[in-house]
Coordinates of C-alpha atoms and ligand atoms in Angstrom, one line a residue:
I411 CA -25.4 66.7 19.6
R412 CA -25.8 64.5 22.7
S413 CA -28.7 66.6 23.9
L414 CA -30.3 66.8 20.5
G415 CA -30.0 63.0 20.4
R416 CA -31.8 62.8 23.7
E417 CA -34.5 65.2 22.5
L418 CA -35.0 63.1 19.3
D419 CA -35.3 60.0 21.5
A420 CA -37.9 61.7 23.7
A421 CA -39.8 63.0 20.7
R422 CA -39.8 59.6 19.0
Y423 CA -41.0 57.9 22.2
Q424 CA -43.8 60.4 22.5
R425 CA -44.8 60.0 18.9
R426 CA -44.9 56.3 19.3
T427 CA -46.9 56.4 22.5
L428 CA -49.5 58.8 20.9
H429 CA -49.6 56.7 17.8
H430 CA -50.2 53.5 19.8
A431 CA -53.0 55.2 21.8
V432 CA -54.7 56.3 18.6
E433 CA -54.3 52.9 17.0
E434 CA -55.7 51.2 20.1
V435 CA -58.9 53.3 19.9
K436 CA -59.3 52.2 16.3
G437 CA -59.2 48.5 17.2
N438 CA -56.8 45.7 16.3
I439 CA -59.1 44.1 13.7
R440 CA -60.4 46.3 10.9
V441 CA -62.6 45.2 8.1
L442 CA -62.3 47.1 4.9
V443 CA -64.4 46.7 1.8
R444 CA -63.1 47.2 -1.7
M445 CA -65.2 47.1 -4.8
R446 CA -63.3 46.6 -8.0
P447 CA -64.2 48.4 -11.2
L448 CA -66.6 46.8 -13.7
Q449 CA -64.9 44.9 -16.5
S450 CA -66.0 43.9 -19.9
S451 CA -65.7 40.2 -18.9
D452 CA -68.4 40.9 -16.2
L453 CA -71.0 41.2 -18.9
A454 CA -70.0 38.0 -20.5
A455 CA -70.2 36.1 -17.2
P456 CA -73.1 33.8 -17.2
R457 CA -73.9 34.4 -13.6
H458 CA -74.6 38.1 -14.3
A459 CA -78.2 37.6 -15.0
V460 CA -78.8 35.7 -11.8
R461 CA -77.1 38.5 -9.8
V462 CA -79.4 41.2 -11.2
E463 CA -82.5 39.3 -10.1
E464 CA -80.9 38.8 -6.7
G465 CA -80.4 42.5 -6.3
S466 CA -77.3 44.7 -6.3
L467 CA -74.6 46.1 -4.0
E468 CA -74.1 49.8 -3.5
V469 CA -71.0 51.1 -1.9
D470 CA -70.8 54.5 -0.2
D471 CA -67.2 55.5 0.5
Q472 CA -68.3 58.6 2.4
R473 CA -70.4 56.8 5.0
N474 CA -68.4 53.6 4.7
T475 CA -71.4 51.5 4.1
V476 CA -72.4 48.7 1.7
A477 CA -76.1 48.5 0.9
V478 CA -77.6 45.3 -0.3
V479 CA -80.5 46.3 -2.5
S480 CA -82.9 43.5 -3.2
P481 CA -86.4 43.7 -4.9
A482 CA -87.7 41.1 -2.4
S483 CA -86.4 42.3 0.9
G484 CA -85.7 46.0 0.4
T485 CA -82.4 47.7 1.3
Q486 CA -80.1 46.6 4.1
S487 CA -77.1 48.6 4.9
F488 CA -73.9 47.5 6.7
E489 CA -71.2 49.7 8.1
Y490 CA -67.4 48.9 7.9
Y491 CA -64.2 50.5 9.1
R492 CA -63.6 51.8 5.6
V493 CA -65.2 51.2 2.2
Y494 CA -63.5 51.9 -1.1
A495 CA -65.6 52.4 -4.2
P496 CA -64.1 51.7 -7.6
P497 CA -62.0 54.7 -8.8
G498 CA -64.1 57.3 -10.6
E499 CA -62.0 57.0 -13.7
D500 CA -61.3 53.7 -15.4
T501 CA -57.7 54.2 -16.2
R502 CA -54.5 52.5 -15.1
D503 CA -53.4 55.8 -13.4
A504 CA -56.5 56.0 -11.4
A505 CA -56.2 52.3 -10.4
A506 CA -52.5 52.8 -9.4
E507 CA -53.4 55.9 -7.4
Q508 CA -56.0 54.0 -5.4
Q509 CA -53.5 51.2 -4.6
R510 CA -51.2 53.9 -3.2
Y511 CA -54.1 55.5 -1.3
V512 CA -55.3 52.3 0.3
F513 CA -51.7 51.6 1.4
V514 CA -51.1 55.0 2.9
E515 CA -54.4 55.2 4.6
Q516 CA -54.6 51.7 6.0
V517 CA -51.4 49.7 6.0
Q518 CA -48.7 52.4 6.7
P519 CA -50.2 53.2 10.1
V520 CA -50.2 49.6 11.3
L521 CA -46.6 49.0 10.0
Q522 CA -45.5 51.8 12.4
S523 CA -45.5 49.3 15.3
L524 CA -43.7 46.5 13.5
F525 CA -40.3 47.3 14.8
D526 CA -41.7 47.5 18.4
G527 CA -42.5 43.8 18.2
V528 CA -46.1 44.1 17.1
N529 CA -47.2 41.6 14.4
V530 CA -49.3 42.7 11.4
S531 CA -51.5 40.8 9.0
V532 CA -53.3 41.9 5.8
L533 CA -55.8 39.4 4.4
A534 CA -57.8 39.6 1.2
Y535 CA -61.1 37.8 1.2
G536 CA -63.7 37.4 -1.6
Q537 CA -64.9 35.5 -4.6
T538 CA -62.6 34.5 -7.4
G539 CA -62.2 37.6 -9.7
S540 CA -63.1 40.1 -6.9
G541 CA -59.6 41.6 -6.7
K542 CA -57.8 39.7 -3.9
T543 CA -54.5 39.1 -5.7
Y544 CA -54.7 42.6 -7.2
T545 CA -55.0 44.1 -3.7
I546 CA -52.2 42.0 -2.1
F547 CA -49.7 41.8 -5.0
G548 CA -50.9 44.2 -7.8
Q549 CA -51.9 44.2 -11.4
G550 CA -49.0 42.1 -12.7
A551 CA -50.0 39.2 -10.5
A552 CA -53.8 39.4 -10.8
D553 CA -55.8 37.2 -13.2
D554 CA -56.2 38.2 -16.8
P555 CA -59.9 38.9 -17.1
A556 CA -59.9 37.3 -20.6
Q557 CA -58.9 34.0 -19.0
Q558 CA -61.1 34.2 -16.0
H559 CA -64.0 32.0 -17.1
A560 CA -61.8 29.4 -18.7
S561 CA -62.2 26.9 -16.0
T562 CA -63.3 24.0 -18.1
P563 CA -61.0 21.0 -18.7
H564 CA -60.4 22.5 -22.2
S565 CA -58.3 25.2 -20.7
L566 CA -55.8 22.5 -19.9
H567 CA -54.8 22.5 -23.5
R568 CA -54.6 26.2 -23.9
P569 CA -51.2 27.7 -24.3
P570 CA -50.2 29.8 -21.3
S571 CA -50.8 33.5 -21.9
V572 CA -47.8 35.5 -22.6
A573 CA -46.7 37.1 -19.4
S574 CA -47.4 40.8 -19.3
P575 CA -44.7 42.9 -17.6
L576 CA -44.9 42.3 -13.9
V577 CA -46.4 45.5 -12.3
L578 CA -46.5 44.9 -8.6
D579 CA -48.1 47.9 -6.9
G580 CA -50.3 46.0 -4.4
L581 CA -50.2 46.4 -0.6
L582 CA -47.4 43.8 -0.1
P583 CA -44.8 45.4 -2.5
Q584 CA -45.6 48.9 -1.1
S585 CA -45.2 47.5 2.5
I586 CA -41.8 45.9 1.6
E587 CA -40.7 49.3 0.2
H588 CA -41.9 51.0 3.3
V589 CA -40.3 48.5 5.7
F590 CA -36.9 49.0 4.0
A591 CA -37.3 52.8 4.4
M592 CA -38.1 52.2 8.1
K593 CA -35.0 50.0 8.4
R594 CA -32.8 52.7 6.9
E595 CA -34.3 55.3 9.2
F596 CA -34.0 53.1 12.3
E597 CA -30.4 52.1 11.6
S598 CA -29.2 55.7 11.1
T599 CA -30.9 57.0 14.2
E600 CA -29.8 54.1 16.4
A601 CA -26.3 54.6 15.2
L602 CA -26.4 58.1 16.9
K603 CA -26.6 56.3 20.2
A604 CA -23.3 54.6 19.9
S605 CA -21.4 57.5 18.6
P606 CA -22.6 61.1 18.4
E607 CA -20.7 61.5 15.2
G608 CA -23.3 59.2 13.7
G609 CA -21.0 56.5 12.2
P610 CA -22.6 53.1 11.7
D611 CA -23.1 50.9 14.8
P612 CA -22.6 47.3 13.7
A613 CA -24.3 46.1 16.9
V614 CA -27.8 47.4 15.9
G615 CA -30.0 46.8 12.9
V616 CA -33.0 45.2 11.3
A617 CA -32.7 41.8 9.7
L618 CA -35.5 40.6 7.4
R619 CA -36.5 37.2 6.1
L620 CA -39.2 36.2 3.7
S621 CA -41.3 33.0 3.3
M622 CA -44.0 32.2 0.8
V623 CA -46.2 29.1 1.2
E624 CA -49.5 27.9 -0.2
V625 CA -52.2 26.0 1.8
Y626 CA -54.1 23.6 -0.4
M627 CA -56.5 21.0 0.8
S628 CA -54.9 21.3 4.3
D629 CA -51.4 20.6 3.0
V630 CA -48.8 23.3 3.0
Y631 CA -46.3 23.8 0.1
D632 CA -43.2 25.9 0.1
L633 CA -43.3 28.1 -3.0
L634 CA -39.7 29.2 -2.6
N635 CA -38.6 25.6 -3.0
P636 CA -40.3 24.5 -6.2
V637 CA -40.5 20.8 -7.1
D638 CA -38.5 19.8 -10.2
P639 CA -41.3 19.1 -12.8
A640 CA -39.2 16.2 -14.1
T641 CA -39.4 14.3 -10.8
A642 CA -42.8 15.6 -9.7
P643 CA -45.6 13.0 -9.5
A644 CA -47.9 12.9 -12.5
P645 CA -51.2 14.8 -12.1
R646 CA -54.1 12.8 -10.9
M647 CA -57.2 13.0 -13.1
T648 CA -60.6 12.1 -11.9
T649 CA -63.9 12.3 -13.7
G650 CA -67.2 12.3 -12.0
G651 CA -70.7 13.5 -12.7
A652 CA -71.1 16.7 -14.7
A653 CA -67.7 18.0 -13.9
S654 CA -64.3 16.5 -14.3
S655 CA -61.4 17.8 -12.3
T656 CA -57.8 17.6 -11.7
T657 CA -55.9 17.6 -8.5
L658 CA -52.2 18.3 -8.5
A659 CA -49.7 18.7 -5.7
S660 CA -48.6 22.3 -5.7
S661 CA -45.4 23.0 -7.5
G662 CA -43.9 23.9 -4.2
T663 CA -42.4 21.3 -1.8
R664 CA -44.8 19.8 0.7
C665 CA -44.0 20.7 4.3
E666 CA -45.1 19.5 7.7
V667 CA -46.8 21.9 10.1
R668 CA -46.0 21.7 13.7
A669 CA -47.7 23.4 16.7
V670 CA -45.5 25.6 18.8
P671 CA -45.9 25.8 22.6
T672 CA -46.1 29.6 22.5
G673 CA -49.1 29.5 20.3
G674 CA -49.6 29.1 16.6
A675 CA -47.9 26.7 14.2
V676 CA -44.8 26.7 12.1
V677 CA -44.2 25.3 8.6
V678 CA -41.3 22.9 9.2
G679 CA -38.4 23.4 6.7
A680 CA -40.1 26.1 4.7
T681 CA -37.5 28.4 3.1
E682 CA -36.9 31.6 5.0
L683 CA -34.9 33.7 2.6
G684 CA -32.8 36.5 4.0
I685 CA -33.6 39.7 2.2
D686 CA -31.2 42.6 2.3
S687 CA -32.9 44.8 -0.3
E688 CA -36.3 45.6 -1.8
A689 CA -35.0 44.1 -5.1
A690 CA -34.0 40.9 -3.4
A691 CA -37.4 40.7 -1.7
M692 CA -39.4 41.3 -4.9
D693 CA -37.2 38.8 -6.7
A694 CA -38.2 36.2 -4.1
V695 CA -41.9 37.1 -4.5
A696 CA -41.7 36.8 -8.3
R697 CA -40.1 33.4 -7.9
G698 CA -42.8 32.2 -5.6
F699 CA -45.3 33.5 -8.0
A700 CA -43.7 31.8 -10.9
A701 CA -44.1 28.5 -9.0
R702 CA -47.7 29.2 -8.4
K703 CA -48.4 30.4 -12.0
T704 CA -46.8 27.4 -13.7
H705 CA -49.1 25.4 -11.8
R706 CA -52.1 27.6 -12.6
T707 CA -51.7 27.1 -16.3
L708 CA -52.0 23.4 -15.9
T709 CA -55.2 23.5 -13.8
N710 CA -56.5 26.9 -14.4
P711 CA -58.6 27.8 -11.4
R712 CA -56.3 26.0 -9.0
S713 CA -54.7 29.1 -7.5
S714 CA -58.1 30.4 -6.5
R715 CA -58.6 27.2 -4.5
S716 CA -55.5 27.7 -2.3
H717 CA -54.5 30.2 0.4
L718 CA -51.3 32.0 -0.2
L719 CA -49.4 33.1 2.9
L720 CA -46.4 35.4 2.6
T721 CA -44.5 36.2 5.8
V722 CA -41.8 38.8 6.4
F723 CA -39.9 38.0 9.6
V724 CA -38.4 41.0 11.3
D725 CA -35.5 40.9 13.8
V726 CA -34.6 44.2 15.4
T727 CA -31.5 44.8 17.5
A728 CA -31.6 48.1 19.3
R729 CA -29.5 49.8 22.0
H730 CA -31.0 50.1 25.4
A731 CA -29.6 53.5 25.9
R732 CA -26.7 55.6 24.7
G733 CA -23.7 53.3 24.6
G734 CA -25.6 50.7 26.6
G735 CA -26.3 47.0 25.9
V736 CA -28.5 45.8 23.1
V737 CA -32.1 44.5 23.1
H738 CA -33.7 42.1 20.6
R739 CA -37.3 42.3 19.3
S740 CA -38.9 40.0 16.7
S741 CA -42.1 40.5 14.8
R742 CA -43.6 39.5 11.5
M743 CA -46.0 40.7 8.9
M744 CA -48.2 38.3 7.0
F745 CA -50.0 38.9 3.7
V746 CA -52.7 36.4 2.9
D747 CA -54.4 35.9 -0.5
L748 CA -57.3 33.7 0.6
A749 CA -58.9 31.0 -1.6
G750 CA -62.0 32.1 -3.5
S751 CA -65.1 32.3 -1.2
E752 CA -67.7 31.4 -3.8
R753 CA -70.1 28.6 -3.0
V754 CA -69.8 25.5 -5.0
H755 CA -73.1 23.9 -5.8
K756 CA -73.2 20.3 -4.8
S757 CA -74.9 19.4 -8.0
L758 CA -72.2 20.9 -10.1
S759 CA -69.2 19.5 -8.3
S760 CA -68.2 16.1 -7.3
G761 CA -65.0 14.2 -6.4
D762 CA -61.9 16.2 -5.9
R763 CA -63.6 19.5 -6.8
L764 CA -66.1 19.0 -4.0
K765 CA -63.4 18.0 -1.6
E766 CA -61.5 21.2 -2.4
A767 CA -64.6 23.2 -1.8
Q768 CA -65.2 21.6 1.5
H769 CA -61.6 22.3 2.6
I770 CA -62.0 26.0 1.6
N771 CA -65.4 26.3 3.3
R772 CA -64.0 24.7 6.5
S773 CA -60.9 26.9 6.6
L774 CA -62.8 30.1 5.8
S775 CA -65.4 29.5 8.4
A776 CA -62.7 28.6 10.9
L777 CA -61.2 32.1 10.1
G778 CA -64.7 33.6 10.6
D779 CA -65.0 31.9 14.0
V780 CA -61.6 33.1 15.1
L781 CA -62.5 36.7 14.2
A782 CA -65.9 36.4 15.8
A783 CA -64.3 35.1 19.0
L784 CA -61.7 37.9 19.1
T785 CA -64.2 40.7 18.5
S786 CA -66.8 39.4 21.0
T787 CA -64.1 39.0 23.7
K788 CA -63.3 42.7 23.1
K789 CA -66.9 43.7 23.4
R790 CA -67.7 41.8 26.6
S791 CA -64.3 42.9 28.0
N792 CA -64.1 39.8 30.2
A793 CA -61.3 37.3 30.6
A794 CA -60.1 36.1 27.2
S795 CA -62.6 33.5 25.9
H796 CA -61.4 30.5 23.9
V797 CA -60.3 31.4 20.4
P798 CA -60.5 28.3 18.1
Y799 CA -57.2 28.8 16.2
R800 CA -56.6 25.1 16.0
N801 CA -59.7 24.3 14.0
S802 CA -57.9 24.7 10.7
K803 CA -54.3 24.9 9.4
L804 CA -55.0 28.3 8.0
T805 CA -56.0 29.9 11.4
H806 CA -53.3 28.0 13.2
L807 CA -50.6 29.4 11.0
L808 CA -52.2 32.9 11.3
Q809 CA -52.4 32.8 15.1
P810 CA -49.3 34.8 15.8
C811 CA -50.6 37.7 13.6
I812 CA -54.3 37.7 14.6
G813 CA -55.5 38.6 18.1
G814 CA -53.6 39.8 21.1
E815 CA -51.6 42.9 20.3
S816 CA -51.5 42.1 16.6
K817 CA -53.0 44.4 14.0
T818 CA -55.2 42.8 11.4
L819 CA -56.6 44.3 8.2
M820 CA -59.2 42.2 6.6
V821 CA -59.9 43.4 3.0
A822 CA -63.2 42.1 1.8
C823 CA -63.1 42.3 -2.0
I824 CA -66.4 42.6 -3.9
C825 CA -67.4 42.6 -7.6
P826 CA -69.6 45.4 -8.9
H827 CA -72.1 43.1 -10.6
Ligands
ADP1038 P1 -59.0 37.4 -7.4 O1 -57.5 37.3 -6.9 O2 -59.9 37.8 -6.3 O3 -59.4 36.2 -8.1 P2 -57.9 39.3 -9.2 O4 -57.1 40.1 -8.2 O5 -57.2 38.4 -10.1 O6 -59.1 38.6 -8.4 O7 -58.7 40.4 -10.0 C1 -59.6 40.1 -11.1 C2 -59.4 41.1 -12.2 O8 -59.9 42.4 -11.8 C3 -58.0 41.4 -12.6 O9 -58.0 41.5 -14.0 C4 -57.6 42.6 -11.9 O10 -56.6 43.3 -12.6 C5 -58.9 43.4 -11.8 N1 -59.0 44.2 -10.6 C6 -59.2 43.8 -9.4 N2 -59.3 44.8 -8.5 C7 -59.1 45.9 -9.2 C8 -59.0 47.3 -8.8 N3 -59.2 47.7 -7.6 N4 -58.7 48.2 -9.8 C9 -58.6 47.8 -11.1 N5 -58.6 46.5 -11.5 C10 -58.9 45.6 -10.6
MG1039 MG1 -56.3 35.6 -7.2

């Protein structure tokens, strides 16, 4: 058994080394494009007509390209790490199958390094309604298409829609499931080092914690610590120009953000919930979502104007060698449902709505600058150039999980119209 254990160790080491080598070649920042299927509400959307005149988008999941076809300037084609076209069949099964496929093909390989201390991030970028929440969390959390264009103040008086059963099959729930499977495998193989009989080794293991925060107008709110609605400040209403709008504090508790000397920033006092099972983790996610959703029914499009950051902190304790001392490694995976990237026309927005749009624009372009700095450093292969993480709270909070050894998947979600 002892020699088998050694062989297993050697094989695992070799597999890991090979895996890392392959992943290294593929690069640490990967941009994926995912086009969601056409929906009946797309045809009702007033912007549809404009889009047709502007041209169309064609995705090719064989060549991994997106072509912008425009009557004025012809066809321009862009290549990405991977492009996903809408599933051929418009059924729930086909949609669920694609969720699984994207996870297995893209996320699972990068999670492989998580217990070795490598940080991972998965970000969803795109306009409101393009499938960001669907991609990260799944159908049960995504917007109901029937409510999608109800962003006028009238929607404030609409009764909240009856919650459909929460089907969470997005990249985050699948990752949580996978990480728990990795944990079980790790703990059982590590245990072999302490006693060849394979009894549990209490000194080794993987501990997981989860946090869920929302970044709105440069403030950070803890969604796992909801504010009691009875004591929350009343919503502030402003009316200006053509559009009237509402700004509310999130239904999470507002937290301070502090820079840490080792790089990045922490949300001071945000709940980090210990999770010892998949069920406990998904329960926490559902609670965080409820805090966000409650809020959403008050000011309908509000959730698309904030960034949602979910972090799973990983603490690994392993044995150095058979019967030897222990070693600790920490890492984390972050899932980010970014604010809607649509442009807000100055003429249509004023007051708080415009301020929100400016915050979103600033943080998304700061994210673009960080990614550009990281990828150009790689290309020129010179000493690390300055990466402007501190230009926005979003990028500062993401710093530990983007750049360096970290693995980043950027999913650009696009609409078919
Ligand atoms: P966003 O978060 O970007 O505003 P959502 O994730 O809420 O967009 O998606 C908008 C709508 O499109 C939802 O009804 C969602 O169920 C649907 N949808 C998005 N992506 C897909 C997909 N890949 N397959 C099937 N339906 C999708
Ligand atoms: Mg969303």
